[in-house]
mmCIF file of C-alpha atoms and ligand atoms in Angstrom:
data_model
loop_
_atom_site.group_PDB
_atom_site.id
_atom_site.type_symbol
_atom_site.label_atom_id
_atom_site.label_comp_id
_atom_site.label_asym_id
_atom_site.label_seq_id
_atom_site.Cartn_x
_atom_site.Cartn_y
_atom_site.Cartn_z
ATOM 1 C CA MET A 12 -59.194 -6.287 -22.528
ATOM 2 C CA ILE A 13 -62.032 -4.567 -24.362
ATOM 3 C CA PHE A 14 -61.558 -1.232 -26.160
ATOM 4 C CA THR A 15 -64.397 1.130 -27.064
ATOM 5 C CA ILE A 16 -63.308 4.102 -29.166
ATOM 6 C CA ALA A 17 -65.510 7.172 -29.607
ATOM 7 C CA ASP A 18 -64.923 10.074 -31.979
ATOM 8 C CA ASP A 19 -64.339 12.629 -29.229
ATOM 9 C CA ASP A 20 -64.853 13.230 -25.502
ATOM 10 C CA ARG A 21 -68.525 14.173 -25.840
ATOM 11 C CA ALA A 22 -69.296 11.077 -27.916
ATOM 12 C CA LEU A 23 -67.413 9.015 -25.355
ATOM 13 C CA ALA A 24 -69.444 10.500 -22.499
ATOM 14 C CA ARG A 25 -72.737 9.787 -24.323
ATOM 15 C CA ALA A 26 -71.753 6.212 -25.241
ATOM 16 C CA LEU A 27 -70.563 5.353 -21.739
ATOM 17 C CA ALA A 28 -73.609 6.967 -20.132
ATOM 18 C CA ASP A 29 -75.774 4.829 -22.434
ATOM 19 C CA ARG A 30 -73.941 1.713 -21.308
ATOM 20 C CA LEU A 31 -74.117 2.589 -17.631
ATOM 21 C CA GLU A 32 -77.832 3.291 -17.951
ATOM 22 C CA VAL A 33 -78.306 -0.232 -19.312
ATOM 23 C CA GLU A 34 -76.318 -1.651 -16.390
ATOM 24 C CA ILE A 35 -78.350 0.315 -13.852
ATOM 25 C CA GLN A 36 -81.654 -0.742 -15.422
ATOM 26 C CA ALA A 37 -80.450 -4.375 -15.389
ATOM 27 C CA ALA A 38 -79.595 -4.077 -11.698
ATOM 28 C CA TRP A 39 -83.068 -2.685 -11.083
ATOM 29 C CA ALA A 40 -84.532 -5.712 -12.869
ATOM 30 C CA HIS A 41 -82.627 -7.895 -10.410
ATOM 31 C CA ALA A 42 -83.739 -5.766 -7.444
ATOM 32 C CA ARG A 43 -80.141 -5.187 -6.371
ATOM 33 C CA PRO A 44 -78.437 -1.794 -6.570
ATOM 34 C CA LEU A 45 -75.524 -1.512 -8.981
ATOM 35 C CA ARG A 46 -72.505 -0.650 -6.826
ATOM 36 C CA MET A 47 -70.360 1.745 -8.833
ATOM 37 C CA ALA A 48 -67.214 3.609 -7.760
ATOM 38 C CA LEU A 49 -66.713 6.921 -9.558
ATOM 39 C CA ALA A 50 -63.408 8.136 -10.967
ATOM 40 C CA GLY A 51 -61.845 11.454 -10.102
ATOM 41 C CA GLY A 52 -59.600 13.795 -12.054
ATOM 42 C CA SER A 53 -61.013 15.781 -14.978
ATOM 43 C CA THR A 54 -61.749 13.192 -17.678
ATOM 44 C CA PRO A 55 -65.038 11.970 -16.168
ATOM 45 C CA ARG A 56 -66.517 15.504 -16.023
ATOM 46 C CA GLY A 57 -68.245 15.045 -19.394
ATOM 47 C CA LEU A 58 -69.672 11.702 -18.313
ATOM 48 C CA TYR A 59 -71.047 13.150 -15.064
ATOM 49 C CA GLU A 60 -72.572 16.072 -17.000
ATOM 50 C CA GLU A 61 -74.213 13.572 -19.368
ATOM 51 C CA LEU A 62 -75.526 11.494 -16.456
ATOM 52 C CA GLY A 63 -76.754 14.717 -14.864
ATOM 53 C CA ARG A 64 -78.876 15.368 -17.962
ATOM 54 C CA ARG A 65 -80.425 11.932 -17.396
ATOM 55 C CA ALA A 66 -80.840 12.241 -13.605
ATOM 56 C CA ASP A 67 -84.636 12.489 -13.740
ATOM 57 C CA THR A 68 -85.001 9.155 -15.543
ATOM 58 C CA LEU A 69 -82.337 7.151 -13.682
ATOM 59 C CA PRO A 70 -83.746 4.543 -11.253
ATOM 60 C CA TRP A 71 -81.695 5.895 -8.328
ATOM 61 C CA GLN A 72 -82.932 3.094 -6.097
ATOM 62 C CA ALA A 73 -80.954 0.742 -8.370
ATOM 63 C CA LEU A 74 -77.686 2.610 -7.924
ATOM 64 C CA GLU A 75 -75.243 2.723 -5.012
ATOM 65 C CA ILE A 76 -72.415 5.207 -5.501
ATOM 66 C CA PHE A 77 -68.893 4.858 -4.136
ATOM 67 C CA PHE A 78 -65.645 6.563 -5.155
ATOM 68 C CA SER A 79 -62.403 5.110 -6.539
ATOM 69 C CA ASP A 80 -60.394 7.691 -4.647
ATOM 70 C CA GLU A 81 -60.656 11.107 -3.018
ATOM 71 C CA ARG A 82 -58.367 13.872 -1.928
ATOM 72 C CA ALA A 83 -58.144 14.670 1.802
ATOM 73 C CA VAL A 84 -60.177 17.840 1.395
ATOM 74 C CA ASP A 85 -63.618 19.215 2.196
ATOM 75 C CA PRO A 86 -66.338 18.095 -0.243
ATOM 76 C CA LYS A 87 -66.758 21.718 -1.346
ATOM 77 C CA ASP A 88 -63.059 22.050 -2.172
ATOM 78 C CA PRO A 89 -62.393 22.414 -5.944
ATOM 79 C CA ALA A 90 -59.943 19.477 -5.622
ATOM 80 C CA SER A 91 -62.664 17.130 -4.344
ATOM 81 C CA ASN A 92 -63.541 14.183 -6.579
ATOM 82 C CA TYR A 93 -66.943 14.062 -4.874
ATOM 83 C CA ARG A 94 -67.537 17.680 -5.940
ATOM 84 C CA LEU A 95 -66.627 16.752 -9.547
ATOM 85 C CA ALA A 96 -69.549 14.290 -9.640
ATOM 86 C CA HIS A 97 -71.844 16.207 -7.288
ATOM 87 C CA LEU A 98 -72.115 19.483 -9.155
ATOM 88 C CA PRO A 99 -73.432 18.166 -12.513
ATOM 89 C CA TRP A 100 -75.057 14.907 -11.394
ATOM 90 C CA LEU A 101 -75.234 13.723 -7.773
ATOM 91 C CA ALA A 102 -76.770 17.026 -6.643
ATOM 92 C CA LYS A 103 -79.855 15.913 -8.636
ATOM 93 C CA ALA A 104 -80.214 12.646 -6.719
ATOM 94 C CA PRO A 105 -83.437 12.217 -4.726
ATOM 95 C CA PRO A 106 -83.359 12.189 -0.921
ATOM 96 C CA GLY A 107 -82.181 8.818 0.374
ATOM 97 C CA ALA A 108 -80.032 8.033 -2.696
ATOM 98 C CA LEU A 109 -77.240 5.619 -1.779
ATOM 99 C CA ILE A 110 -74.154 7.825 -2.158
ATOM 100 C CA HIS A 111 -71.105 6.967 -0.047
ATOM 101 C CA ARG A 112 -68.726 9.919 0.013
ATOM 102 C CA ILE A 113 -65.148 9.360 1.183
ATOM 103 C CA GLN A 114 -64.892 11.816 4.091
ATOM 104 C CA GLY A 115 -61.647 13.455 3.044
ATOM 105 C CA GLU A 116 -62.168 16.291 5.515
ATOM 106 C CA LEU A 117 -61.380 13.813 8.336
ATOM 107 C CA GLY A 118 -57.796 13.501 7.076
ATOM 108 C CA ALA A 119 -56.477 10.713 4.895
ATOM 109 C CA GLN A 120 -55.963 7.982 7.497
ATOM 110 C CA ALA A 121 -59.255 8.452 9.355
ATOM 111 C CA ALA A 122 -61.146 8.712 6.057
ATOM 112 C CA ALA A 123 -59.409 5.602 4.702
ATOM 113 C CA ASP A 124 -60.214 3.614 7.839
ATOM 114 C CA ALA A 125 -63.881 4.620 7.696
ATOM 115 C CA TYR A 126 -64.105 3.832 3.970
ATOM 116 C CA ASP A 127 -62.319 0.499 4.397
ATOM 117 C CA ASP A 128 -64.827 -0.421 7.110
ATOM 118 C CA LEU A 129 -67.790 0.619 4.933
ATOM 119 C CA LEU A 130 -66.550 -1.477 2.003
ATOM 120 C CA ARG A 131 -65.848 -4.505 4.224
ATOM 121 C CA ARG A 132 -69.435 -4.359 5.453
ATOM 122 C CA ALA A 133 -70.673 -4.009 1.865
ATOM 123 C CA ALA A 134 -68.514 -6.966 0.781
ATOM 124 C CA ALA A 135 -69.886 -9.093 3.622
ATOM 125 C CA GLY A 136 -73.166 -9.303 1.661
ATOM 126 C CA GLY A 137 -71.375 -10.541 -1.467
ATOM 127 C CA ARG A 138 -69.308 -8.520 -3.938
ATOM 128 C CA ALA A 139 -68.385 -5.053 -2.711
ATOM 129 C CA LEU A 140 -68.254 -3.300 -6.077
ATOM 130 C CA ASP A 141 -69.803 -4.089 -9.434
ATOM 131 C CA ILE A 142 -68.166 -1.387 -11.541
ATOM 132 C CA VAL A 143 -65.118 0.751 -10.840
ATOM 133 C CA LEU A 144 -64.611 3.786 -13.050
ATOM 134 C CA LEU A 145 -60.969 4.849 -13.352
ATOM 135 C CA GLY A 146 -58.774 7.305 -15.180
ATOM 136 C CA PHE A 147 -55.018 7.090 -15.423
ATOM 137 C CA GLY A 148 -52.242 9.611 -15.330
ATOM 138 C CA PRO A 149 -49.232 10.150 -17.611
ATOM 139 C CA ASP A 150 -47.177 7.984 -15.218
ATOM 140 C CA GLY A 151 -49.687 5.148 -15.385
ATOM 141 C CA HIS A 152 -51.214 5.817 -11.965
ATOM 142 C CA ILE A 153 -54.805 4.742 -11.398
ATOM 143 C CA ALA A 154 -57.067 6.078 -8.650
ATOM 144 C CA SER A 155 -54.431 7.284 -6.169
ATOM 145 C CA LEU A 156 -52.112 4.330 -6.713
ATOM 146 C CA PHE A 157 -48.901 5.927 -7.919
ATOM 147 C CA PRO A 158 -45.728 4.305 -9.300
ATOM 148 C CA GLY A 159 -43.391 3.200 -6.519
ATOM 149 C CA MET A 160 -46.190 2.696 -3.986
ATOM 150 C CA PRO A 161 -46.522 -0.767 -2.418
ATOM 151 C CA LEU A 162 -49.574 -2.337 -4.087
ATOM 152 C CA VAL A 163 -49.813 -5.608 -2.160
ATOM 153 C CA THR A 164 -52.179 -5.172 0.791
ATOM 154 C CA THR A 165 -55.102 -6.800 2.566
ATOM 155 C CA ARG A 166 -56.915 -3.469 2.808
ATOM 156 C CA ILE A 167 -59.763 -2.396 0.558
ATOM 157 C CA ALA A 168 -59.076 1.315 1.007
ATOM 158 C CA GLU A 169 -55.921 3.022 2.187
ATOM 159 C CA ALA A 170 -54.464 6.438 2.875
ATOM 160 C CA VAL A 171 -51.881 7.932 0.517
ATOM 161 C CA PRO A 172 -49.632 10.464 2.256
ATOM 162 C CA ALA A 173 -49.071 13.911 0.819
ATOM 163 C CA THR A 174 -45.895 14.569 -1.145
ATOM 164 C CA ALA A 175 -44.273 17.824 -2.175
ATOM 165 C CA ASP A 176 -46.550 18.064 -5.201
ATOM 166 C CA ARG A 177 -49.586 16.015 -4.172
ATOM 167 C CA ILE A 178 -52.140 16.394 -1.397
ATOM 168 C CA ALA A 179 -52.929 13.415 0.806
ATOM 169 C CA ARG A 180 -55.558 11.063 -0.549
ATOM 170 C CA VAL A 181 -57.688 7.977 0.048
ATOM 171 C CA THR A 182 -57.742 5.268 -2.594
ATOM 172 C CA LEU A 183 -59.198 1.887 -3.358
ATOM 173 C CA THR A 184 -56.344 -0.589 -3.309
ATOM 174 C CA LEU A 185 -55.179 -2.699 -6.226
ATOM 175 C CA PRO A 186 -56.753 -5.860 -4.768
ATOM 176 C CA ALA A 187 -60.037 -3.979 -4.363
ATOM 177 C CA LEU A 188 -59.934 -2.784 -7.982
ATOM 178 C CA ALA A 189 -59.123 -6.307 -9.178
ATOM 179 C CA ALA A 190 -61.943 -7.792 -7.070
ATOM 180 C CA ALA A 191 -64.644 -5.587 -8.604
ATOM 181 C CA ARG A 192 -66.894 -7.273 -11.137
ATOM 182 C CA ARG A 193 -65.820 -4.811 -13.879
ATOM 183 C CA ARG A 194 -63.175 -2.116 -14.386
ATOM 184 C CA ILE A 195 -63.938 0.714 -16.812
ATOM 185 C CA VAL A 196 -60.997 2.992 -17.617
ATOM 186 C CA LEU A 197 -61.702 6.300 -19.369
ATOM 187 C CA ALA A 198 -59.139 8.363 -21.261
ATOM 188 C CA CYS A 199 -59.262 11.286 -23.657
ATOM 189 C CA GLY A 200 -56.519 13.102 -25.517
ATOM 190 C CA SER A 201 -53.276 12.232 -27.208
ATOM 191 C CA ALA A 202 -51.243 12.552 -24.009
ATOM 192 C CA LYS A 203 -53.062 9.532 -22.652
ATOM 193 C CA ALA A 204 -52.185 7.489 -25.753
ATOM 194 C CA ASP A 205 -48.511 7.530 -24.778
ATOM 195 C CA ALA A 206 -49.290 6.591 -21.174
ATOM 196 C CA LEU A 207 -51.610 3.798 -22.265
ATOM 197 C CA ARG A 208 -49.142 2.446 -24.794
ATOM 198 C CA ALA A 209 -46.482 2.338 -22.041
ATOM 199 C CA SER A 210 -48.773 0.411 -19.676
ATOM 200 C CA LEU A 211 -49.780 -2.012 -22.434
ATOM 201 C CA THR A 212 -46.129 -2.804 -23.147
ATOM 202 C CA PRO A 213 -45.240 -6.297 -21.886
ATOM 203 C CA GLY A 214 -43.301 -6.131 -18.648
ATOM 204 C CA ALA A 215 -44.609 -2.682 -17.735
ATOM 205 C CA GLU A 216 -44.829 -2.140 -13.990
ATOM 206 C CA THR A 217 -47.112 0.915 -13.751
ATOM 207 C CA PRO A 218 -50.154 0.585 -11.463
ATOM 208 C CA LEU A 219 -52.311 0.462 -14.621
ATOM 209 C CA ALA A 220 -50.142 -2.345 -16.014
ATOM 210 C CA ARG A 221 -50.375 -4.204 -12.700
ATOM 211 C CA LEU A 222 -54.180 -3.940 -12.836
ATOM 212 C CA ILE A 223 -54.290 -5.148 -16.439
ATOM 213 C CA ALA A 224 -52.201 -8.141 -15.362
ATOM 214 C CA GLN A 225 -54.638 -9.024 -12.580
ATOM 215 C CA ALA A 226 -58.108 -8.508 -14.032
ATOM 216 C CA PRO A 227 -59.976 -7.784 -17.257
ATOM 217 C CA VAL A 228 -60.105 -4.045 -18.006
ATOM 218 C CA GLU A 229 -62.512 -2.227 -20.349
ATOM 219 C CA PHE A 230 -61.018 0.873 -21.942
ATOM 220 C CA TRP A 231 -63.306 3.670 -23.121
ATOM 221 C CA LEU A 232 -61.226 6.065 -25.204
ATOM 222 C CA ASP A 233 -61.675 8.973 -27.534
ATOM 223 C CA ARG A 234 -59.972 8.712 -30.920
ATOM 224 C CA ALA A 235 -56.902 10.651 -29.723
ATOM 225 C CA ALA A 236 -56.261 8.355 -26.758
ATOM 226 C CA GLY A 237 -57.098 5.376 -28.952
ATOM 227 C CA GLN A 238 -53.986 6.098 -30.990
ATOM 228 C CA ALA A 239 -52.265 4.000 -28.310
ATOM 229 C CA LEU A 240 -53.557 0.965 -30.161
ATOM 230 C CA CYS A 241 -52.002 1.967 -33.497
ATOM 231 C CA ALA A 242 -48.500 0.601 -33.866
ATOM 232 C CA ASN A 243 -47.101 3.411 -36.015
ATOM 233 C CA THR A 244 -48.967 6.525 -35.069
ATOM 234 C CA THR A 245 -48.239 9.472 -37.288
ATOM 235 C CA PRO A 246 -47.473 12.532 -35.107
HETATM 236 C C1 LIG B 320 -57.503 11.717 -9.121
HETATM 237 C C2 LIG B 320 -57.868 10.526 -9.963
HETATM 238 C C3 LIG B 320 -56.712 10.168 -10.843
HETATM 239 C C4 LIG B 320 -57.142 10.569 -12.241
HETATM 240 C C5 LIG B 320 -55.984 10.537 -13.196
HETATM 241 C C6 LIG B 320 -56.405 11.120 -14.549
HETATM 242 O O1 LIG B 320 -57.962 11.815 -7.977
HETATM 243 O O2 LIG B 320 -56.818 12.597 -9.663
HETATM 244 O O3 LIG B 320 -58.310 9.504 -9.281
HETATM 245 O O4 LIG B 320 -56.360 8.808 -10.840
HETATM 246 O O5 LIG B 320 -58.144 9.659 -12.687
HETATM 247 O O6 LIG B 320 -54.944 11.327 -12.641
HETATM 248 O O7 LIG B 320 -56.745 12.469 -14.315
HETATM 249 P P1 LIG B 320 -57.382 13.346 -15.514
HETATM 250 O O8 LIG B 320 -58.720 12.754 -15.803
HETATM 251 O O9 LIG B 320 -57.459 14.729 -14.936
HETATM 252 O O10 LIG B 320 -56.433 13.225 -16.678
#
């Protein structure tokens, strides 16, 4: 595991945008688009705003965008993870940019089947995804992989049924996240420190812990979330 700690959320967004720019430029040098799946939630908003400020200088032909998960909603719905990235950043992409939206408006199962098929075709030419961006929740969920869900599957993308307090979703599966070349997990705020500390505890069974157990994970944290790494954190 690699931990990068920034002073605050804006510094984190700038530092990670710098790193991603380097990765995209490197992909361009190798004439192969960088395949990156974007995280949802609210944490990545600052990163997408920062990348939006750099949209005019990004080599878009060197970038192929996917999503780590999506809610089963219209892309204009405020709950849409696509909308989170589209408003500040992807809306500035040139015509023909390689952006693969999960079609949540089709319903979770149909959207998951279509996305699974897309990713299988992408994987047929080698690795499906180079970088997966992820957040995690207080319960240690990642993407839309929630505690208690079966995580062993042969699928790359799957539907997550609605519950009483959660709309239906489409998510990359744990094997798909583990198979990516790199996993970058973002977190800001002290509430995430507790969740991270729990998933870093040996024997933890959260989806985040299961991912950590299967593949190297790079954590990009602000100072508050980084408190997870301090043994005796003063309140
Ligand atoms: C989603 C995300 C989810 C998110 C975490 C953290 O669709 O909600 O994929 O996994 O990354 O819940 O959310 P915040 O960034 O809002 O804390």
